[in-house]
PDB file of C-alpha atoms in Angstrom:
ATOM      1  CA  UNK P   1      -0.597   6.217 -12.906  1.00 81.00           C
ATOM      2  CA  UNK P   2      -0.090   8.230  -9.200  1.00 88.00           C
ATOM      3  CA  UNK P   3       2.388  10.374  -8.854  1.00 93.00           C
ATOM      4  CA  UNK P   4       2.825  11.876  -4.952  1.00 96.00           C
ATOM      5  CA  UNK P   5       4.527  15.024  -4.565  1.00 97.00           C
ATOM      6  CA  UNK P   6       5.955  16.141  -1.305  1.00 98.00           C
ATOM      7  CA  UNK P   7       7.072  19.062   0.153  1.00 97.00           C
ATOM      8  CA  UNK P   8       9.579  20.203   1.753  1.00 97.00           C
ATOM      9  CA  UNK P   9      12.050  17.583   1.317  1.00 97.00           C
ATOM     10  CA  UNK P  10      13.962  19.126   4.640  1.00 97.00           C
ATOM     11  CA  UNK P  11      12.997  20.412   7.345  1.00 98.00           C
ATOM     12  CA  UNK P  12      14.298  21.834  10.949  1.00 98.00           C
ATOM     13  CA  UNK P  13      12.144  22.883  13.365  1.00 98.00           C
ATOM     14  CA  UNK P  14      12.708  23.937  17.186  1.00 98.00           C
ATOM     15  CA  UNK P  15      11.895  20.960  20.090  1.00 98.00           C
ATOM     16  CA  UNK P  16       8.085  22.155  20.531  1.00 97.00           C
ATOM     17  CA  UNK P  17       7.383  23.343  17.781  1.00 98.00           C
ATOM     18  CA  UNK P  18       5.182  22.277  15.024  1.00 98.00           C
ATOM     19  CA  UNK P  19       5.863  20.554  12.004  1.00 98.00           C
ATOM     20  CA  UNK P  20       3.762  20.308   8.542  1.00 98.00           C
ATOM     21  CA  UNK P  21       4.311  18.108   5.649  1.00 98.00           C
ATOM     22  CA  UNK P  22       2.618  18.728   2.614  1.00 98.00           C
ATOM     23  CA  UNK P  23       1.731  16.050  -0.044  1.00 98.00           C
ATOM     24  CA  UNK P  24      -0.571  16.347  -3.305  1.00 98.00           C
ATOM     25  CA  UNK P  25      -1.631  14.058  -5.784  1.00 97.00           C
ATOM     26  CA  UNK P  26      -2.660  13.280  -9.142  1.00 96.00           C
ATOM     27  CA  UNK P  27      -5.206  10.023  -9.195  1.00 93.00           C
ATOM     28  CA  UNK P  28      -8.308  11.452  -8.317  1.00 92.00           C
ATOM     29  CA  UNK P  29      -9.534   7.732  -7.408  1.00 89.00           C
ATOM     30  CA  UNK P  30      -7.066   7.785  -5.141  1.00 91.00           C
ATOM     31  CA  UNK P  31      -8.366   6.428  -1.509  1.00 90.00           C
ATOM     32  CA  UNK P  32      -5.838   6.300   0.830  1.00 90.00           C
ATOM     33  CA  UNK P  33      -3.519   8.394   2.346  1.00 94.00           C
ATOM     34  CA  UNK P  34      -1.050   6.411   4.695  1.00 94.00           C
ATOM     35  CA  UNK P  35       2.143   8.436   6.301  1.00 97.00           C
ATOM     36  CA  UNK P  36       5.124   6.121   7.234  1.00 97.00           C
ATOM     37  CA  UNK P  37       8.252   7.258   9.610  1.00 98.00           C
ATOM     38  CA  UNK P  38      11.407   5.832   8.804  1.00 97.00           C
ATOM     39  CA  UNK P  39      14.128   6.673  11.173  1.00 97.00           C
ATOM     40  CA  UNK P  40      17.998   6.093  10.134  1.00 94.00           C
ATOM     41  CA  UNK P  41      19.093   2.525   9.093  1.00 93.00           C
ATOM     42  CA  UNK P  42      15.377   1.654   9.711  1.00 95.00           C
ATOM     43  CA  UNK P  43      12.505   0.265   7.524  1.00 96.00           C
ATOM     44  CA  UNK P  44      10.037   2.490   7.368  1.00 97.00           C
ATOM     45  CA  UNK P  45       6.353   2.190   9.762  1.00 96.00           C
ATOM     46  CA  UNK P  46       3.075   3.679   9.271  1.00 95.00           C
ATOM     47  CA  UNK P  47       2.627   6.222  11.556  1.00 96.00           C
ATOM     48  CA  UNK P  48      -1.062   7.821  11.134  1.00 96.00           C
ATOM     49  CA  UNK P  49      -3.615   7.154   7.888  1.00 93.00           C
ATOM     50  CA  UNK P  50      -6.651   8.826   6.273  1.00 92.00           C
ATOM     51  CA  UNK P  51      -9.146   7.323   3.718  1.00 89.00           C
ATOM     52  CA  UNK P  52     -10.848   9.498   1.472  1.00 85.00           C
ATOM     53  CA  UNK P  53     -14.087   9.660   3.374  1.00 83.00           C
ATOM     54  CA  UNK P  54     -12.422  11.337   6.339  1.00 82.00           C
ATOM     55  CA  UNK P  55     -11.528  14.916   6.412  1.00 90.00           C
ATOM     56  CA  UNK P  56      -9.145  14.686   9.581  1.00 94.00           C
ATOM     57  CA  UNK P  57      -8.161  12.559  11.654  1.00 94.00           C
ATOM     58  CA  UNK P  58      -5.655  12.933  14.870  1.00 96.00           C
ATOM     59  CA  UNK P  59      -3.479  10.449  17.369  1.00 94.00           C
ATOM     60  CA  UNK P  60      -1.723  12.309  20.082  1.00 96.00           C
ATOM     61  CA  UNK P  61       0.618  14.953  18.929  1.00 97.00           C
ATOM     62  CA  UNK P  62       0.287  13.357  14.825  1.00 98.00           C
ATOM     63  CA  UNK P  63      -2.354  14.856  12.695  1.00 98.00           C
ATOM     64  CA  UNK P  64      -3.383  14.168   9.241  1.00 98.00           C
ATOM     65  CA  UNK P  65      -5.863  16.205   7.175  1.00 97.00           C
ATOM     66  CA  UNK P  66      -7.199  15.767   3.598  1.00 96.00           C
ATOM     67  CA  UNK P  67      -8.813  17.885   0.870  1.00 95.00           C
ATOM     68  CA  UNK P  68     -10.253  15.775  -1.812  1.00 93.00           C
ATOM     69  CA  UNK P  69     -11.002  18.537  -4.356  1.00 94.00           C
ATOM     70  CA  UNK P  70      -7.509  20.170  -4.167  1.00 95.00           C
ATOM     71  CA  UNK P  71      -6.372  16.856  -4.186  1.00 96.00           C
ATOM     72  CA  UNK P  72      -3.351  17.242  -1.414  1.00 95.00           C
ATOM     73  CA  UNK P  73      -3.108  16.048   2.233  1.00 97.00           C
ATOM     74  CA  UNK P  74      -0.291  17.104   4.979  1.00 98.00           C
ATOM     75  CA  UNK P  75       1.178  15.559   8.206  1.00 98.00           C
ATOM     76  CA  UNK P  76       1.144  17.511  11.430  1.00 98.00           C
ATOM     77  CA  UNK P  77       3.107  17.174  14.088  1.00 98.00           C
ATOM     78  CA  UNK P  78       2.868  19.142  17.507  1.00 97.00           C
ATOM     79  CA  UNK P  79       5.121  19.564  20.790  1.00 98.00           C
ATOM     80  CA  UNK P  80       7.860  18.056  18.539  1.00 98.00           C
ATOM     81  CA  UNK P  81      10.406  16.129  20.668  1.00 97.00           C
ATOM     82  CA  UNK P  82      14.131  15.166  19.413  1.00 96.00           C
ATOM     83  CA  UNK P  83      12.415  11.063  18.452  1.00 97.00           C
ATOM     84  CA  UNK P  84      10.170  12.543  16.199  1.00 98.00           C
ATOM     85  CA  UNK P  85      13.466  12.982  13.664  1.00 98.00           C
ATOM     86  CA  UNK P  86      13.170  10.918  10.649  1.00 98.00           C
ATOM     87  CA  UNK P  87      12.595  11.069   7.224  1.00 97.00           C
ATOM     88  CA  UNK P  88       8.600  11.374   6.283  1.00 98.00           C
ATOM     89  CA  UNK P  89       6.773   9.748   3.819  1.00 98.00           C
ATOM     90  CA  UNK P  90       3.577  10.316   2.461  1.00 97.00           C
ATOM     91  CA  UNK P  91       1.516   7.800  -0.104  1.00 95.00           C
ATOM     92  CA  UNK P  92      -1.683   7.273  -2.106  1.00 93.00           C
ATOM     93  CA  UNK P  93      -3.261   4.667  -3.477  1.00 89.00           C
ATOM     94  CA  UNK P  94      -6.514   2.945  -4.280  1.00 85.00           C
ATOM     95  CA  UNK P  95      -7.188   0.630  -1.704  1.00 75.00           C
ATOM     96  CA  UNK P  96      -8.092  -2.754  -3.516  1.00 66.00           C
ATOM     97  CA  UNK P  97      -8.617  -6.528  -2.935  1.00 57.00           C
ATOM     98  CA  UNK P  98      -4.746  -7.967  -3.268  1.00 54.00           C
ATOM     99  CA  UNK P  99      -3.604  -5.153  -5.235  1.00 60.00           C
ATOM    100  CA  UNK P 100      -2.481  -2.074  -3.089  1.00 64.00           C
ATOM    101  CA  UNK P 101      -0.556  -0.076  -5.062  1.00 79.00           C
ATOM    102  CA  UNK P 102       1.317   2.373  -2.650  1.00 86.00           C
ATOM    103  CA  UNK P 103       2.732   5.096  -4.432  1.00 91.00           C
ATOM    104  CA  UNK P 104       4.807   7.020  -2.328  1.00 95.00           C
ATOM    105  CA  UNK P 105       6.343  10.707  -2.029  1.00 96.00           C
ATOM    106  CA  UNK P 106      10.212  11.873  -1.902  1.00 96.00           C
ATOM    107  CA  UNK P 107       9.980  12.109   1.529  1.00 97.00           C
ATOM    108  CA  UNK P 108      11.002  14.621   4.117  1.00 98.00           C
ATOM    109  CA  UNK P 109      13.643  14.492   6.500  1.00 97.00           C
ATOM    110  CA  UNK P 110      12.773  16.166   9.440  1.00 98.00           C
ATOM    111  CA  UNK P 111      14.720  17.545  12.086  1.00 98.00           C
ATOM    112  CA  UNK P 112      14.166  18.359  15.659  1.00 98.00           C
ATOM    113  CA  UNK P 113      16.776  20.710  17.196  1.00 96.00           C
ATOM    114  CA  UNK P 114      16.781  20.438  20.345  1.00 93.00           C
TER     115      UNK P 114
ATOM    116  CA  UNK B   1       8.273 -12.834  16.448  1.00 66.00           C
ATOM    117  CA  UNK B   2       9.949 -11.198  13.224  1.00 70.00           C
ATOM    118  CA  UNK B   3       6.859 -10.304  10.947  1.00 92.00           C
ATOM    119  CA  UNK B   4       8.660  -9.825   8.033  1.00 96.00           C
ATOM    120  CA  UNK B   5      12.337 -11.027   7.614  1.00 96.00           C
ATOM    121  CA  UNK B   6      14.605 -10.616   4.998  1.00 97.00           C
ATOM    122  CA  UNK B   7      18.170 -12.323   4.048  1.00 97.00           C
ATOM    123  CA  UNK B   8      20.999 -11.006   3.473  1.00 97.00           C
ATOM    124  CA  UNK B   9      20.838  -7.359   5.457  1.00 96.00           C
ATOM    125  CA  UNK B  10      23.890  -6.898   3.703  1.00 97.00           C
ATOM    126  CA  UNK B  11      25.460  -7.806   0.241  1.00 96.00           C
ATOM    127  CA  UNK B  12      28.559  -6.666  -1.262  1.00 97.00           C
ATOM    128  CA  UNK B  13      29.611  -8.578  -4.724  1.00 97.00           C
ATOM    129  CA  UNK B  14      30.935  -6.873  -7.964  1.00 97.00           C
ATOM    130  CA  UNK B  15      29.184  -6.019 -11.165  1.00 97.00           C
ATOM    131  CA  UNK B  16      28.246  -8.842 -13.376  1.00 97.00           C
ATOM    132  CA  UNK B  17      27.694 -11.433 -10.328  1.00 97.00           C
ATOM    133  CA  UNK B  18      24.016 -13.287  -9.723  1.00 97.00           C
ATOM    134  CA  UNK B  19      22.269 -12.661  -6.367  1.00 97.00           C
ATOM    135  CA  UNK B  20      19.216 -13.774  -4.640  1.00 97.00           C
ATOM    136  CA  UNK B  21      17.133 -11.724  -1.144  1.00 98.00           C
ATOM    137  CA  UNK B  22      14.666 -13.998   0.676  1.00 97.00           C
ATOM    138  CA  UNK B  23      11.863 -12.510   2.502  1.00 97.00           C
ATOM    139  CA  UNK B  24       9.287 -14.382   4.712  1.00 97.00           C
ATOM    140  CA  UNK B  25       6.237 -13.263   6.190  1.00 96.00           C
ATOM    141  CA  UNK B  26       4.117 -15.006   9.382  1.00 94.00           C
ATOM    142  CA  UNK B  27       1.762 -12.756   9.259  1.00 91.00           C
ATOM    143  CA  UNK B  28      -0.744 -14.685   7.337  1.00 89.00           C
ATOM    144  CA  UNK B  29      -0.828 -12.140   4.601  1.00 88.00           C
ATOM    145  CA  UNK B  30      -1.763 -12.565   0.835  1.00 86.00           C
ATOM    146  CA  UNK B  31      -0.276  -9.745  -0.606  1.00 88.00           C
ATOM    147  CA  UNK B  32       3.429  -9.320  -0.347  1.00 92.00           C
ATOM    148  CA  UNK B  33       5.808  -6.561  -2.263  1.00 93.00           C
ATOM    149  CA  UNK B  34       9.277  -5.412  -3.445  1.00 95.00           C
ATOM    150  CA  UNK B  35      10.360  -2.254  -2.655  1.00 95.00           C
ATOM    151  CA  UNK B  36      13.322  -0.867  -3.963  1.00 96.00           C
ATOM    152  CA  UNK B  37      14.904   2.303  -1.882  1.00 96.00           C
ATOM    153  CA  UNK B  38      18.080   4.261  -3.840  1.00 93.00           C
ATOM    154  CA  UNK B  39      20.651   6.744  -1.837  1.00 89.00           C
ATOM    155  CA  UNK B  40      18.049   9.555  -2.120  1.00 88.00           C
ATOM    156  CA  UNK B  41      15.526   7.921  -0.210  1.00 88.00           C
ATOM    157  CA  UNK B  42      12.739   6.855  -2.620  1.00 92.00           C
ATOM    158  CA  UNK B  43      10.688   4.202  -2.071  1.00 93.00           C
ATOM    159  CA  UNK B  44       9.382   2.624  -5.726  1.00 92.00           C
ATOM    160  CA  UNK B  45       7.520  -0.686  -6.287  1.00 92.00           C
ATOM    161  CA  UNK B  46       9.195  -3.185  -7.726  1.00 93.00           C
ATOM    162  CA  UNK B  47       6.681  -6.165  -7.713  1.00 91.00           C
ATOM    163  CA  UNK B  48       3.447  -7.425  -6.045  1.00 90.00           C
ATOM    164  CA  UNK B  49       2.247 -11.118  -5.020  1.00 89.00           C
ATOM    165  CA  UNK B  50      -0.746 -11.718  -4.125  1.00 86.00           C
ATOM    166  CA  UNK B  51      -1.188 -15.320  -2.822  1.00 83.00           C
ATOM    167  CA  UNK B  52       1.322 -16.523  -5.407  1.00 83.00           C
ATOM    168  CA  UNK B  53       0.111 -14.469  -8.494  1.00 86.00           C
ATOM    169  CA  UNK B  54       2.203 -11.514  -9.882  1.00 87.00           C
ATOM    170  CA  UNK B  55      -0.469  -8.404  -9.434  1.00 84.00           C
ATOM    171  CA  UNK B  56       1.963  -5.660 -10.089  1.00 82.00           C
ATOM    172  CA  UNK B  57       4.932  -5.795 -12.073  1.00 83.00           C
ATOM    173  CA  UNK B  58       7.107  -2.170 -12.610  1.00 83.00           C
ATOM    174  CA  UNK B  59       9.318  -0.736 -15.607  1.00 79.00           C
ATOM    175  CA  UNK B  60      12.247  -3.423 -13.726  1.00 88.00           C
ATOM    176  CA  UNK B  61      14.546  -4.127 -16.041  1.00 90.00           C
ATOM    177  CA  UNK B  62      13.919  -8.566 -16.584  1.00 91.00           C
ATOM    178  CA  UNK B  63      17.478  -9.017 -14.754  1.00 95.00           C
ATOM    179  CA  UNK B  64      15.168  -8.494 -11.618  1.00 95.00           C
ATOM    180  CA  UNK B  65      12.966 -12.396 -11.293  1.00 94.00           C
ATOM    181  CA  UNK B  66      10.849 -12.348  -8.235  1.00 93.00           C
ATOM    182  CA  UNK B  67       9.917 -15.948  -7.235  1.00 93.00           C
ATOM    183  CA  UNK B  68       6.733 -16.770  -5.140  1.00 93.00           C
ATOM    184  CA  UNK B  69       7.117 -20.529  -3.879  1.00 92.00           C
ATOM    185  CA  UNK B  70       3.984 -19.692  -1.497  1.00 92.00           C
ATOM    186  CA  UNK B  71       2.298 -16.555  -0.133  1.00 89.00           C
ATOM    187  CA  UNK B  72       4.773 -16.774   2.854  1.00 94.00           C
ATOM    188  CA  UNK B  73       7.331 -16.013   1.157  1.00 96.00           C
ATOM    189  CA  UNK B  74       8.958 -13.588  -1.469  1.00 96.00           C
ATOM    190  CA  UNK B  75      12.512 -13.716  -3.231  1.00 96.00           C
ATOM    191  CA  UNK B  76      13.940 -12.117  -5.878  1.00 97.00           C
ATOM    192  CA  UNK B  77      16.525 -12.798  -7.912  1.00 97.00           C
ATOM    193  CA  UNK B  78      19.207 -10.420  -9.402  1.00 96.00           C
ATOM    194  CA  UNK B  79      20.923 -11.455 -12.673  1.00 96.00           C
ATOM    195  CA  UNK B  80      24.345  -9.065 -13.927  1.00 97.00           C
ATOM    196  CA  UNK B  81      24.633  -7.068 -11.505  1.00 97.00           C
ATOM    197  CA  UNK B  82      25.054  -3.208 -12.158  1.00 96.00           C
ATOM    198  CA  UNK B  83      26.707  -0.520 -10.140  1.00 96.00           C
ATOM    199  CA  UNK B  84      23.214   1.211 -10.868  1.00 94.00           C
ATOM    200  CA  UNK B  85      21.215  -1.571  -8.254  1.00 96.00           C
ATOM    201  CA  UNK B  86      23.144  -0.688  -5.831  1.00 97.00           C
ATOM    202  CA  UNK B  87      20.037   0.434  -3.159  1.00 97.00           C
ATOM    203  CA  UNK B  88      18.653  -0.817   0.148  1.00 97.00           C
ATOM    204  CA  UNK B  89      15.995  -3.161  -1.515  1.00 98.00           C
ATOM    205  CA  UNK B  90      12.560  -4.193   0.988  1.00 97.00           C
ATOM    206  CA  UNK B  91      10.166  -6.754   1.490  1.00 97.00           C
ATOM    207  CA  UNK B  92       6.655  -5.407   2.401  1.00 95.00           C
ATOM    208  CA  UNK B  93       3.214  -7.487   3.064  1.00 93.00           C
ATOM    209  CA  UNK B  94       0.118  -6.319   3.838  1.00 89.00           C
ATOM    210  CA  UNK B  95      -3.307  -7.722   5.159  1.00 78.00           C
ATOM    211  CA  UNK B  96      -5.659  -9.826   3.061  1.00 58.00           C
ATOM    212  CA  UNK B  97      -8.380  -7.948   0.786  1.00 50.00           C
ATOM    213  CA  UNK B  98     -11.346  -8.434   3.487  1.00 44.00           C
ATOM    214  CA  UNK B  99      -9.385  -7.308   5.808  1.00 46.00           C
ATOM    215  CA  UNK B 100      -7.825  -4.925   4.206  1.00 55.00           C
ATOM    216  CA  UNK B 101      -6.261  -1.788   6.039  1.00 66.00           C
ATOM    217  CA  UNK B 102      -3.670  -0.885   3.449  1.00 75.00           C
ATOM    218  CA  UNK B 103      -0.929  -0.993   6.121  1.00 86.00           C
ATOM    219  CA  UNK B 104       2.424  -2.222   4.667  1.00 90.00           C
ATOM    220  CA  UNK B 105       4.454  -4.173   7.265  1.00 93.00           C
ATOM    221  CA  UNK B 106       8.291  -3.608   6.176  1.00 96.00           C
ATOM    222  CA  UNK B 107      11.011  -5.866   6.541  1.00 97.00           C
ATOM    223  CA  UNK B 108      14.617  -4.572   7.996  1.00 96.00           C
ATOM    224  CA  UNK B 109      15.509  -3.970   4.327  1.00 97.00           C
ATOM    225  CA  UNK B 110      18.687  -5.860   2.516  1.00 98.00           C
ATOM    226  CA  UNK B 111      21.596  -3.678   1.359  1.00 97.00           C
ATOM    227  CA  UNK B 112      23.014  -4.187  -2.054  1.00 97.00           C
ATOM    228  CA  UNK B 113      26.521  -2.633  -2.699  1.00 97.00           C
ATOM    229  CA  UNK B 114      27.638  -3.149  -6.082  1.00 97.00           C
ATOM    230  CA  UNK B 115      30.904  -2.364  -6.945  1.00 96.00           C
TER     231      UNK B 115
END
């Protein structure tokens, strides 16, 4: 089966400045690469996805980028501000009629200091 | 307006007891999901439904019996309790397959404390 690893599983970073999350994986029919926020007490959202025929793709100050042949994909964040503190998860999975299996990383708690 | 709601949010009972979570979905999804969350954060699968049919079905020790009544809604059941299921357990559904975008839309989670 998948396994998602993820890297770092903290991390503190200085209001404005970047952030990267780093996330590999093992299933190399693997397909999609969602990134969900989950913020204290919360349930985690999807914040920003990226199927496998996509290199990059960006929203605002979130950016996600794969590489198919090293099989690992990271999370960007720019201009951080103190909201953007939460714990990070990446997934994989193979996208599928009725059957998406999302396996997801150990996630990343993120801090913004302001 | 809740898309996906889940009942209890919290449940406190002692090892040994039976307990049951309810989760409904009005999003007109086929596909809905356990999630099970422990104090370090991870997120594992428990079980998949998709419209009624048990897709995906994890090493979950058979004390865990997720019941599908209809593809609105999700429950599983908890028999003998163990300090060890003590997590923040969540509902999840996600768009049909021709429509599929792979999104997972979470419910507020429900709380098990075990003690």
């Amino acid at each position: 089966g998948e396994n998602v690893e993820q890297h770092p599983s903290t991390l503190s970073v200085q209001e404005g400045d970047s952030a990267v999350i780093k996330c590999t994986y093992s299933d190399s029919a693997s397909n999609y690469f969602p990134w969900y926020k989950q913020e204290l007490g919360k349930r985690p959202q999807l914040i920003i996805d990226i199927r496998s025929n996509v290199g990059e793709k960006k929203d605002q100050r979130i950016a996600v980028t794969l590489n198919k042949t090293a099989k690992h994909f990271s999370l960007h964040i720019t201009e951080t501000q103190p909201e953007d503190s939460a714990v990070y998860f990446c997934a994989a999975s193979r996208l599928m009629i009725g059957n998406e299996k999302l396996t997801f990383g150990t996630g990343t708690r993120l801090t913004i200091i302001p | 307006d809740t898309a996906v709601s889940q009942t209890p949010k919290y449940l406190v009972t002692q090892m040994g007891n039976d307990k049951s979570i309810k989760c409904e979905q009005n999003l007109g999804h086929d596909t809905m999901y356990w999630y099970k969350q422990d104090s370090k954060k991870f997120l594992k699968i428990m079980f998949s439904y998709n419209n009624k049919e048990l897709i995906i079905n994890e090493t979950v020790p058979n004390r865990f019996s997720p019941k599908s009544p209809d593809k609105a809604h999700l429950n599983l059941h908890i028999n003998s309790l163990e300090l060890g299921d003590s997590a923040v357990y969540f509902c999840a559904s996600s768009h049909p397959g021709g429509m599929n975008t792979g999104e997972l839309f979470f419910g507020e989670g429900s709380r098990l404390t075990v003690l």
